[in-house]
PDB file of C-alpha atoms in Angstrom:
ATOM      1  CA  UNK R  73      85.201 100.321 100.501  1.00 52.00           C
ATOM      2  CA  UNK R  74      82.185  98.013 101.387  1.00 70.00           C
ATOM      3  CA  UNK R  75      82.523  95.796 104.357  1.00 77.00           C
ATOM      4  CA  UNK R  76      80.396  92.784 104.521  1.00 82.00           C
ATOM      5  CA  UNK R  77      77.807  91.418 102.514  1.00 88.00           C
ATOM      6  CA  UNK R  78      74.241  92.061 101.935  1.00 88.00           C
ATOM      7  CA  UNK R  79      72.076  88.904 103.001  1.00 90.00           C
ATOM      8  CA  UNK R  80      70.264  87.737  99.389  1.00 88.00           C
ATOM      9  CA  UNK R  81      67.254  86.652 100.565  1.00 88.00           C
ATOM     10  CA  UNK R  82      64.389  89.283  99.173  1.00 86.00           C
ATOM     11  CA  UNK R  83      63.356  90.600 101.621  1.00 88.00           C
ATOM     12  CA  UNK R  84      65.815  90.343 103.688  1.00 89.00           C
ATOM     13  CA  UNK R  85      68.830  92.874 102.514  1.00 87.00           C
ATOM     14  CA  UNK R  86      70.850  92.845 106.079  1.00 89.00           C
ATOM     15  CA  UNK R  87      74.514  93.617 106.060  1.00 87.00           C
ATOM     16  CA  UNK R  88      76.361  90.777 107.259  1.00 85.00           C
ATOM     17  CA  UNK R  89      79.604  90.478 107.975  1.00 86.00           C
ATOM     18  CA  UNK R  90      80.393  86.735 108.439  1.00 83.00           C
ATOM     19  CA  UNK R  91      77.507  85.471 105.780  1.00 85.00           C
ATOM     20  CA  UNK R  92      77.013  81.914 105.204  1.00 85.00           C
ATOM     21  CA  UNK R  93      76.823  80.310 101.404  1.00 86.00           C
ATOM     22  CA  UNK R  94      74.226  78.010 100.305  1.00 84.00           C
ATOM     23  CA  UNK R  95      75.459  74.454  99.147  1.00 79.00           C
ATOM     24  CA  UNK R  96      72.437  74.650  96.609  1.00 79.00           C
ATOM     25  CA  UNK R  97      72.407  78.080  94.618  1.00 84.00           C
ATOM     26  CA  UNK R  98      75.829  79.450  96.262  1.00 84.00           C
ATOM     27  CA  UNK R  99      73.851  82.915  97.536  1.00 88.00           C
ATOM     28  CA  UNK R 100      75.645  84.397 100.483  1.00 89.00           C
ATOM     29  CA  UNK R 101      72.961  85.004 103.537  1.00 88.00           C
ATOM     30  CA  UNK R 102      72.571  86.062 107.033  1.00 89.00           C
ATOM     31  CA  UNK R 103      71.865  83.408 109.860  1.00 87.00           C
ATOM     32  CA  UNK R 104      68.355  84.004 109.830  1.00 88.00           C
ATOM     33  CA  UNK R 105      68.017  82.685 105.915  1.00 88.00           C
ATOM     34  CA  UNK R 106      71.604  80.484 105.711  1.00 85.00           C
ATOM     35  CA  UNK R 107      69.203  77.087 105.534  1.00 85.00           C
ATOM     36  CA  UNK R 108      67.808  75.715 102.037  1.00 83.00           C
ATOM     37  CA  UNK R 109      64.388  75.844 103.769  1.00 81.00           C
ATOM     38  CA  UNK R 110      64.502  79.576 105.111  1.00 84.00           C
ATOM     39  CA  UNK R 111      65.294  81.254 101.955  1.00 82.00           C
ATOM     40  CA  UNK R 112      63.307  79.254  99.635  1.00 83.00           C
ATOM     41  CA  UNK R 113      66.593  77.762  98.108  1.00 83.00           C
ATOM     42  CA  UNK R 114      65.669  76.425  94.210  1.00 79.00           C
ATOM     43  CA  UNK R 115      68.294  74.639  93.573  1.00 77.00           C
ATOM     44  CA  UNK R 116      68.755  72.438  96.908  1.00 71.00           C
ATOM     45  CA  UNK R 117      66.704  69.361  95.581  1.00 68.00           C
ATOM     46  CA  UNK R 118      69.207  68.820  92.638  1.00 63.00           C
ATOM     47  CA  UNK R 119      71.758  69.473  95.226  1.00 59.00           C
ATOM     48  CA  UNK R 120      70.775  66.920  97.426  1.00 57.00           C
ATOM     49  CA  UNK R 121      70.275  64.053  95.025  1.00 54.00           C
ATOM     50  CA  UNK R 122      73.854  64.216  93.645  1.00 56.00           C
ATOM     51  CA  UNK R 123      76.765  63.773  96.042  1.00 52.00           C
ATOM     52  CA  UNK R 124      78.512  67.157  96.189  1.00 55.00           C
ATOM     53  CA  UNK R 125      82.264  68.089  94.815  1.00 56.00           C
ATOM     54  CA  UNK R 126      83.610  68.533  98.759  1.00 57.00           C
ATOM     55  CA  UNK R 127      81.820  65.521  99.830  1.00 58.00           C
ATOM     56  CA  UNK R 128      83.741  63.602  97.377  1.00 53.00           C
ATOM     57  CA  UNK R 129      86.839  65.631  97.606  1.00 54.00           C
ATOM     58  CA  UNK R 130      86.254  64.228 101.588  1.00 54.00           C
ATOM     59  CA  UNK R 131      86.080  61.023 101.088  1.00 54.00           C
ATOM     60  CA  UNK R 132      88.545  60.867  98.912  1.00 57.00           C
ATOM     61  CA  UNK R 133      91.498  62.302 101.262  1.00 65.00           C
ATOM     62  CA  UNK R 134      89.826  60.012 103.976  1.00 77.00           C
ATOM     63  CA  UNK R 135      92.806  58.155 105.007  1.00 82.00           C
ATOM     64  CA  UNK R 136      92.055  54.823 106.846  1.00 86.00           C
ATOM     65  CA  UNK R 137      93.546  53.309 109.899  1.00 88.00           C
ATOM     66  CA  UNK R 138      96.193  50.805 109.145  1.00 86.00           C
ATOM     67  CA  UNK R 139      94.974  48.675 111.983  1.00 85.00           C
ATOM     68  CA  UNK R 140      93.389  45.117 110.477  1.00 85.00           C
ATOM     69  CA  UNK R 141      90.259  45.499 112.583  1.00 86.00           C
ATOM     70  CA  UNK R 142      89.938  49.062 112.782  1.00 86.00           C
ATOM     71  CA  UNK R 143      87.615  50.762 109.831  1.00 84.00           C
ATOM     72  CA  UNK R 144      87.547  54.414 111.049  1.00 86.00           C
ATOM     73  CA  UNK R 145      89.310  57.450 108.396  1.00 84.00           C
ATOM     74  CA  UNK R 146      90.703  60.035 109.693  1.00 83.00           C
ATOM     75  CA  UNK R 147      90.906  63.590 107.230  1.00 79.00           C
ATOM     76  CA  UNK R 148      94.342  64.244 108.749  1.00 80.00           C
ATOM     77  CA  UNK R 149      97.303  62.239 108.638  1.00 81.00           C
ATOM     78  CA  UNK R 150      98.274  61.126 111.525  1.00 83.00           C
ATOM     79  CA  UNK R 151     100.951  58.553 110.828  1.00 85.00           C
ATOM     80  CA  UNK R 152     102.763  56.703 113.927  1.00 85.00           C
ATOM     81  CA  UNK R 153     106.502  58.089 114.528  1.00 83.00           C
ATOM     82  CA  UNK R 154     108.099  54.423 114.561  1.00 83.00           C
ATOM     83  CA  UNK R 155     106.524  52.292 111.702  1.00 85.00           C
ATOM     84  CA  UNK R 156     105.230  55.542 109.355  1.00 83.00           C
ATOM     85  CA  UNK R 157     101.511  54.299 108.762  1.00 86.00           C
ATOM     86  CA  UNK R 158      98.619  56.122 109.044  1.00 84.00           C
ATOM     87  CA  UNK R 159      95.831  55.525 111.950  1.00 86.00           C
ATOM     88  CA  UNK R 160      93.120  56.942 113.574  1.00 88.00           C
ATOM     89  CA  UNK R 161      92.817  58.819 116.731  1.00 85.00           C
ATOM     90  CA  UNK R 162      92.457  56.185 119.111  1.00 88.00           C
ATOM     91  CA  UNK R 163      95.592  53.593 117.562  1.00 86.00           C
ATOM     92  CA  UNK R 164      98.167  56.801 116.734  1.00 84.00           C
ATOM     93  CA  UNK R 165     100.191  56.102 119.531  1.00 85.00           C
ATOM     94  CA  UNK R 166     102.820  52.446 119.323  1.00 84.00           C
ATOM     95  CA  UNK R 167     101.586  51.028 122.272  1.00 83.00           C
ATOM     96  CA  UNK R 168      98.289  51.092 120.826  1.00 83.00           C
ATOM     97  CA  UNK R 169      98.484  49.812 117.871  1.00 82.00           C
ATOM     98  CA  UNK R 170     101.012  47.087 118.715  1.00 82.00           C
ATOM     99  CA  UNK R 171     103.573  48.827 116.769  1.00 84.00           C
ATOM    100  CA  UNK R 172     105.979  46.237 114.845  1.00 82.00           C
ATOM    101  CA  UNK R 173     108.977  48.884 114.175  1.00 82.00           C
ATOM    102  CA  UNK R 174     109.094  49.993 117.926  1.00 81.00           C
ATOM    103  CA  UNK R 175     109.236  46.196 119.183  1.00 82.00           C
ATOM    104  CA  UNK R 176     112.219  45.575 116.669  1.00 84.00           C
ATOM    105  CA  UNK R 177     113.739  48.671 117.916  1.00 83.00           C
ATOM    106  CA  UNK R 178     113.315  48.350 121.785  1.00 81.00           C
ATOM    107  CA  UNK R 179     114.908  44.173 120.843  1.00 82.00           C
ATOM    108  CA  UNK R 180     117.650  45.692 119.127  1.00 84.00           C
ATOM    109  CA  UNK R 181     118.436  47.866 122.087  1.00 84.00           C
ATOM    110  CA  UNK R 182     118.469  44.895 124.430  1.00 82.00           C
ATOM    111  CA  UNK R 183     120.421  43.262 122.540  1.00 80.00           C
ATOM    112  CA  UNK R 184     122.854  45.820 122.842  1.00 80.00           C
ATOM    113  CA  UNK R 185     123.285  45.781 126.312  1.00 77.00           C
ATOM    114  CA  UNK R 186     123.379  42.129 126.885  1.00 72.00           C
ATOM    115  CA  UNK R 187     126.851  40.993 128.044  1.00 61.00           C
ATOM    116  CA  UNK R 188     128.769  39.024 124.538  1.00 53.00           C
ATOM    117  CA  UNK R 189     128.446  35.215 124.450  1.00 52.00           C
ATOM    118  CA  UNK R 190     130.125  33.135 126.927  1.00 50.00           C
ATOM    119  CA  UNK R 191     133.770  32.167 125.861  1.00 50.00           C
ATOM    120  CA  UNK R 192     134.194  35.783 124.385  1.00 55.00           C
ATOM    121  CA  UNK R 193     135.969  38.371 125.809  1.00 55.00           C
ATOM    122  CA  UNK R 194     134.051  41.562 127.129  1.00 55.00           C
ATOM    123  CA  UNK R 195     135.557  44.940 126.624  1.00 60.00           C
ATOM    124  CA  UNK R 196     134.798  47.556 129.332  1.00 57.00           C
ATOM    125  CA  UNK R 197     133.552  50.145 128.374  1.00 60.00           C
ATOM    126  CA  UNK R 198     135.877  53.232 128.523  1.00 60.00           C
ATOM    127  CA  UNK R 199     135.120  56.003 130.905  1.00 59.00           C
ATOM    128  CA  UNK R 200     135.992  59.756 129.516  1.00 61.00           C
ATOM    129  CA  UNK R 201     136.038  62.526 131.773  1.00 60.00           C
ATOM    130  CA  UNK R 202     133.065  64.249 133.141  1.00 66.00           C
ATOM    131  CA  UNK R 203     131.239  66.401 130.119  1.00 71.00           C
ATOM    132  CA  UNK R 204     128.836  68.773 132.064  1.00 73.00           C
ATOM    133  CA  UNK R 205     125.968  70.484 129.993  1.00 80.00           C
ATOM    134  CA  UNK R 206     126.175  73.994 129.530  1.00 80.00           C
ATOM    135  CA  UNK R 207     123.571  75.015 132.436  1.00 83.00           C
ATOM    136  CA  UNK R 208     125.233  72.832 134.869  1.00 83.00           C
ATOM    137  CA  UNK R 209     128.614  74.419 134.274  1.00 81.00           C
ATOM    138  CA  UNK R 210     126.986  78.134 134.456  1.00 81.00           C
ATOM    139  CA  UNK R 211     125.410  76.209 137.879  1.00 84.00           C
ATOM    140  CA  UNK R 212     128.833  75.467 139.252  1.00 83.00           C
ATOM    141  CA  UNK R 213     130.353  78.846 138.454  1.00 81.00           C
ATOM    142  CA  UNK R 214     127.785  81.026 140.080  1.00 82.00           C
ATOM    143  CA  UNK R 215     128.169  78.879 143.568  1.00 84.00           C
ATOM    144  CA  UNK R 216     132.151  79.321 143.378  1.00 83.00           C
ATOM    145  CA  UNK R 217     131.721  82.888 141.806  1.00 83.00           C
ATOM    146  CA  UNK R 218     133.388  85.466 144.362  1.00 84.00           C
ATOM    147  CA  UNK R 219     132.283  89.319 144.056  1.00 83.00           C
ATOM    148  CA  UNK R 220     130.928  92.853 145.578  1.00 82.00           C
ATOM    149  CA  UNK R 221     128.509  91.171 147.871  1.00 83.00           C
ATOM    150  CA  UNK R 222     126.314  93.969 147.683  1.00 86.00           C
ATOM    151  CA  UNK R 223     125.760  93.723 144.295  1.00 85.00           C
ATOM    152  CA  UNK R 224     122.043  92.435 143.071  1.00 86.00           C
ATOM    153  CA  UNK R 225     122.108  88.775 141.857  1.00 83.00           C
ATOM    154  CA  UNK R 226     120.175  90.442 138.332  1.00 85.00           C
ATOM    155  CA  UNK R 227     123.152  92.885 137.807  1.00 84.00           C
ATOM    156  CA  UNK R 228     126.018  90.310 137.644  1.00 84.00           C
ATOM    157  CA  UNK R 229     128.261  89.654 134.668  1.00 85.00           C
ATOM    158  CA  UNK R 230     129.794  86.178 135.689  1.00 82.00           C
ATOM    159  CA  UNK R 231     133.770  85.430 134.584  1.00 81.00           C
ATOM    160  CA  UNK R 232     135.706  82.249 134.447  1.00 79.00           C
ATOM    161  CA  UNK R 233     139.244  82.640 134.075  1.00 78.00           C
ATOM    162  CA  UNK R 234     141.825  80.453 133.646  1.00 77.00           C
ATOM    163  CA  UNK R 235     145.726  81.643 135.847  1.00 75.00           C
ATOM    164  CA  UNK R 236     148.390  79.779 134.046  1.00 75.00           C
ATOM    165  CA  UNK R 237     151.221  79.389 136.271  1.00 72.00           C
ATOM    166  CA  UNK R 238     154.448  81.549 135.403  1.00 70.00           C
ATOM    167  CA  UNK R 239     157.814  79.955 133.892  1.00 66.00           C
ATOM    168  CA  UNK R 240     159.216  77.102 135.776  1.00 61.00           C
ATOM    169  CA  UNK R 241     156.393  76.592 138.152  1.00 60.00           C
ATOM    170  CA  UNK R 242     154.633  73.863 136.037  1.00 60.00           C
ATOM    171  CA  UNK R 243     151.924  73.002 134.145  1.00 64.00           C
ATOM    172  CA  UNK R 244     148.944  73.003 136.546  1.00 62.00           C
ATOM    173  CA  UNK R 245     146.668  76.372 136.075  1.00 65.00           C
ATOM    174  CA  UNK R 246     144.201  77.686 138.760  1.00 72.00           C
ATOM    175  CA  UNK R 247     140.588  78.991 137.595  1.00 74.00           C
ATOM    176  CA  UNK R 248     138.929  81.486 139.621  1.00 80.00           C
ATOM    177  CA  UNK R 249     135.383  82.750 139.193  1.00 83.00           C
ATOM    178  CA  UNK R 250     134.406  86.018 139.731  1.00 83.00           C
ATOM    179  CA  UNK R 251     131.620  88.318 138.970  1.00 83.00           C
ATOM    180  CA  UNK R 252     131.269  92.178 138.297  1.00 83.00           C
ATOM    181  CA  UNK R 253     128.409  94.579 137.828  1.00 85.00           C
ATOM    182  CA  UNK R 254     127.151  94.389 133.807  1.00 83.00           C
ATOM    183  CA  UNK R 255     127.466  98.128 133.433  1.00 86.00           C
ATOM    184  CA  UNK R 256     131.224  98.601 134.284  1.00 83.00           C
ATOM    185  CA  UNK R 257     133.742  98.797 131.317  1.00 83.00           C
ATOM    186  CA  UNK R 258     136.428  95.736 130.632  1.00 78.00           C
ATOM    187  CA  UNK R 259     138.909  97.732 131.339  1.00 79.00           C
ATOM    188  CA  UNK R 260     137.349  98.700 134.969  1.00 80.00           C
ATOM    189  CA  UNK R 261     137.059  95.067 135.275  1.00 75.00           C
ATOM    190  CA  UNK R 262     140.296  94.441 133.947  1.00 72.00           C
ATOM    191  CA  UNK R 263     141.558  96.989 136.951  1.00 66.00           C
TER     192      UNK R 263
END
């Protein structure tokens, strides 16, 4: 198994492992030879008077900046997250390039949150119970938790359980929060 490549240049012969290729006669060469001009390249004047395949492939998938007064191409798309249209660099963000869909959006949400027109009746809105996220709840828990003080905070299994009342006492149920080392069994827990 060869690793590498052998530089082409003559004289040359060195084992390289990261060659360079010519644009002109496509040799593969070390980085003492990768220029035309060092190795004598025979083929780099015809090169250079025609535009080359990548050069057009390039300015091809140039994409320009959607911005009127703007004339700058960008190879990547970089398209604007409100109004979809492609920019440069310097305009990709909405506040730079004036963005029309954002300003209808932000207008829209205004709108929403005016009070209705005078003479019509406004509808409160209604309020639903508290909705905690996740990590807030877990929050709450742990500060009510009760346990084995001497237990390490990192080897806690934290429990919320919900005591309904027996028969005939009504409806309300208590929840108590408790916590337990993570290697016991459930039914040593349970116990």
């Amino acid at each position: 198994m060869e690793v590498g490549t052998h530089c082409a240049f003559e004289t040359c012969r060195r084992l390289d492992f990261l060659p360079f290729q010519c644009p002109g006669c496509a040799g593969r060469f070390c980085l003492e030879h990768r220029f035309p001009d060092s190795h004598d390249c025979s083929k780099w004047e015809e090169t250079k008077k025609t535009v080359s395949r990548e050069e057009r492939r390039r300015t091809d998938l140039a994409l320009p900046c959607s911005l009127k007064e703007c004339r700058a191409t960008e190879l990547v798309p970089v398209v604007c997250a409100e109004c979809s249209l492609h920019f440069c660099f310097p305009h990709r963000h909405p506040d730079d390039h004036e963005c029309a869909a954002k300003r209808a959006r932000v207008a829209a949400e205004m709108a929403a949150r005016r009070p209705a027109a005078v003479g019509k009746a406004v509808k409160a809105p209604r309020k639903k119970g508290k909705r905690f996220s996740p990590q807030v709840m877990l929050m709450k828990m742990k500060m009510k938790a009760a346990g084995n003080a001497g237990l390490p905070a990192t080897s806690r299994v934290y429990l919320a359980l919900a005591v309904l009342p027996l028969t005939g006492e009504g409806k309300a149920r208590r929840h108590l929060c408790l916590w337990f080392d993570h290697e016991w069994t459930v039914g040593r827990v349970l116990d």
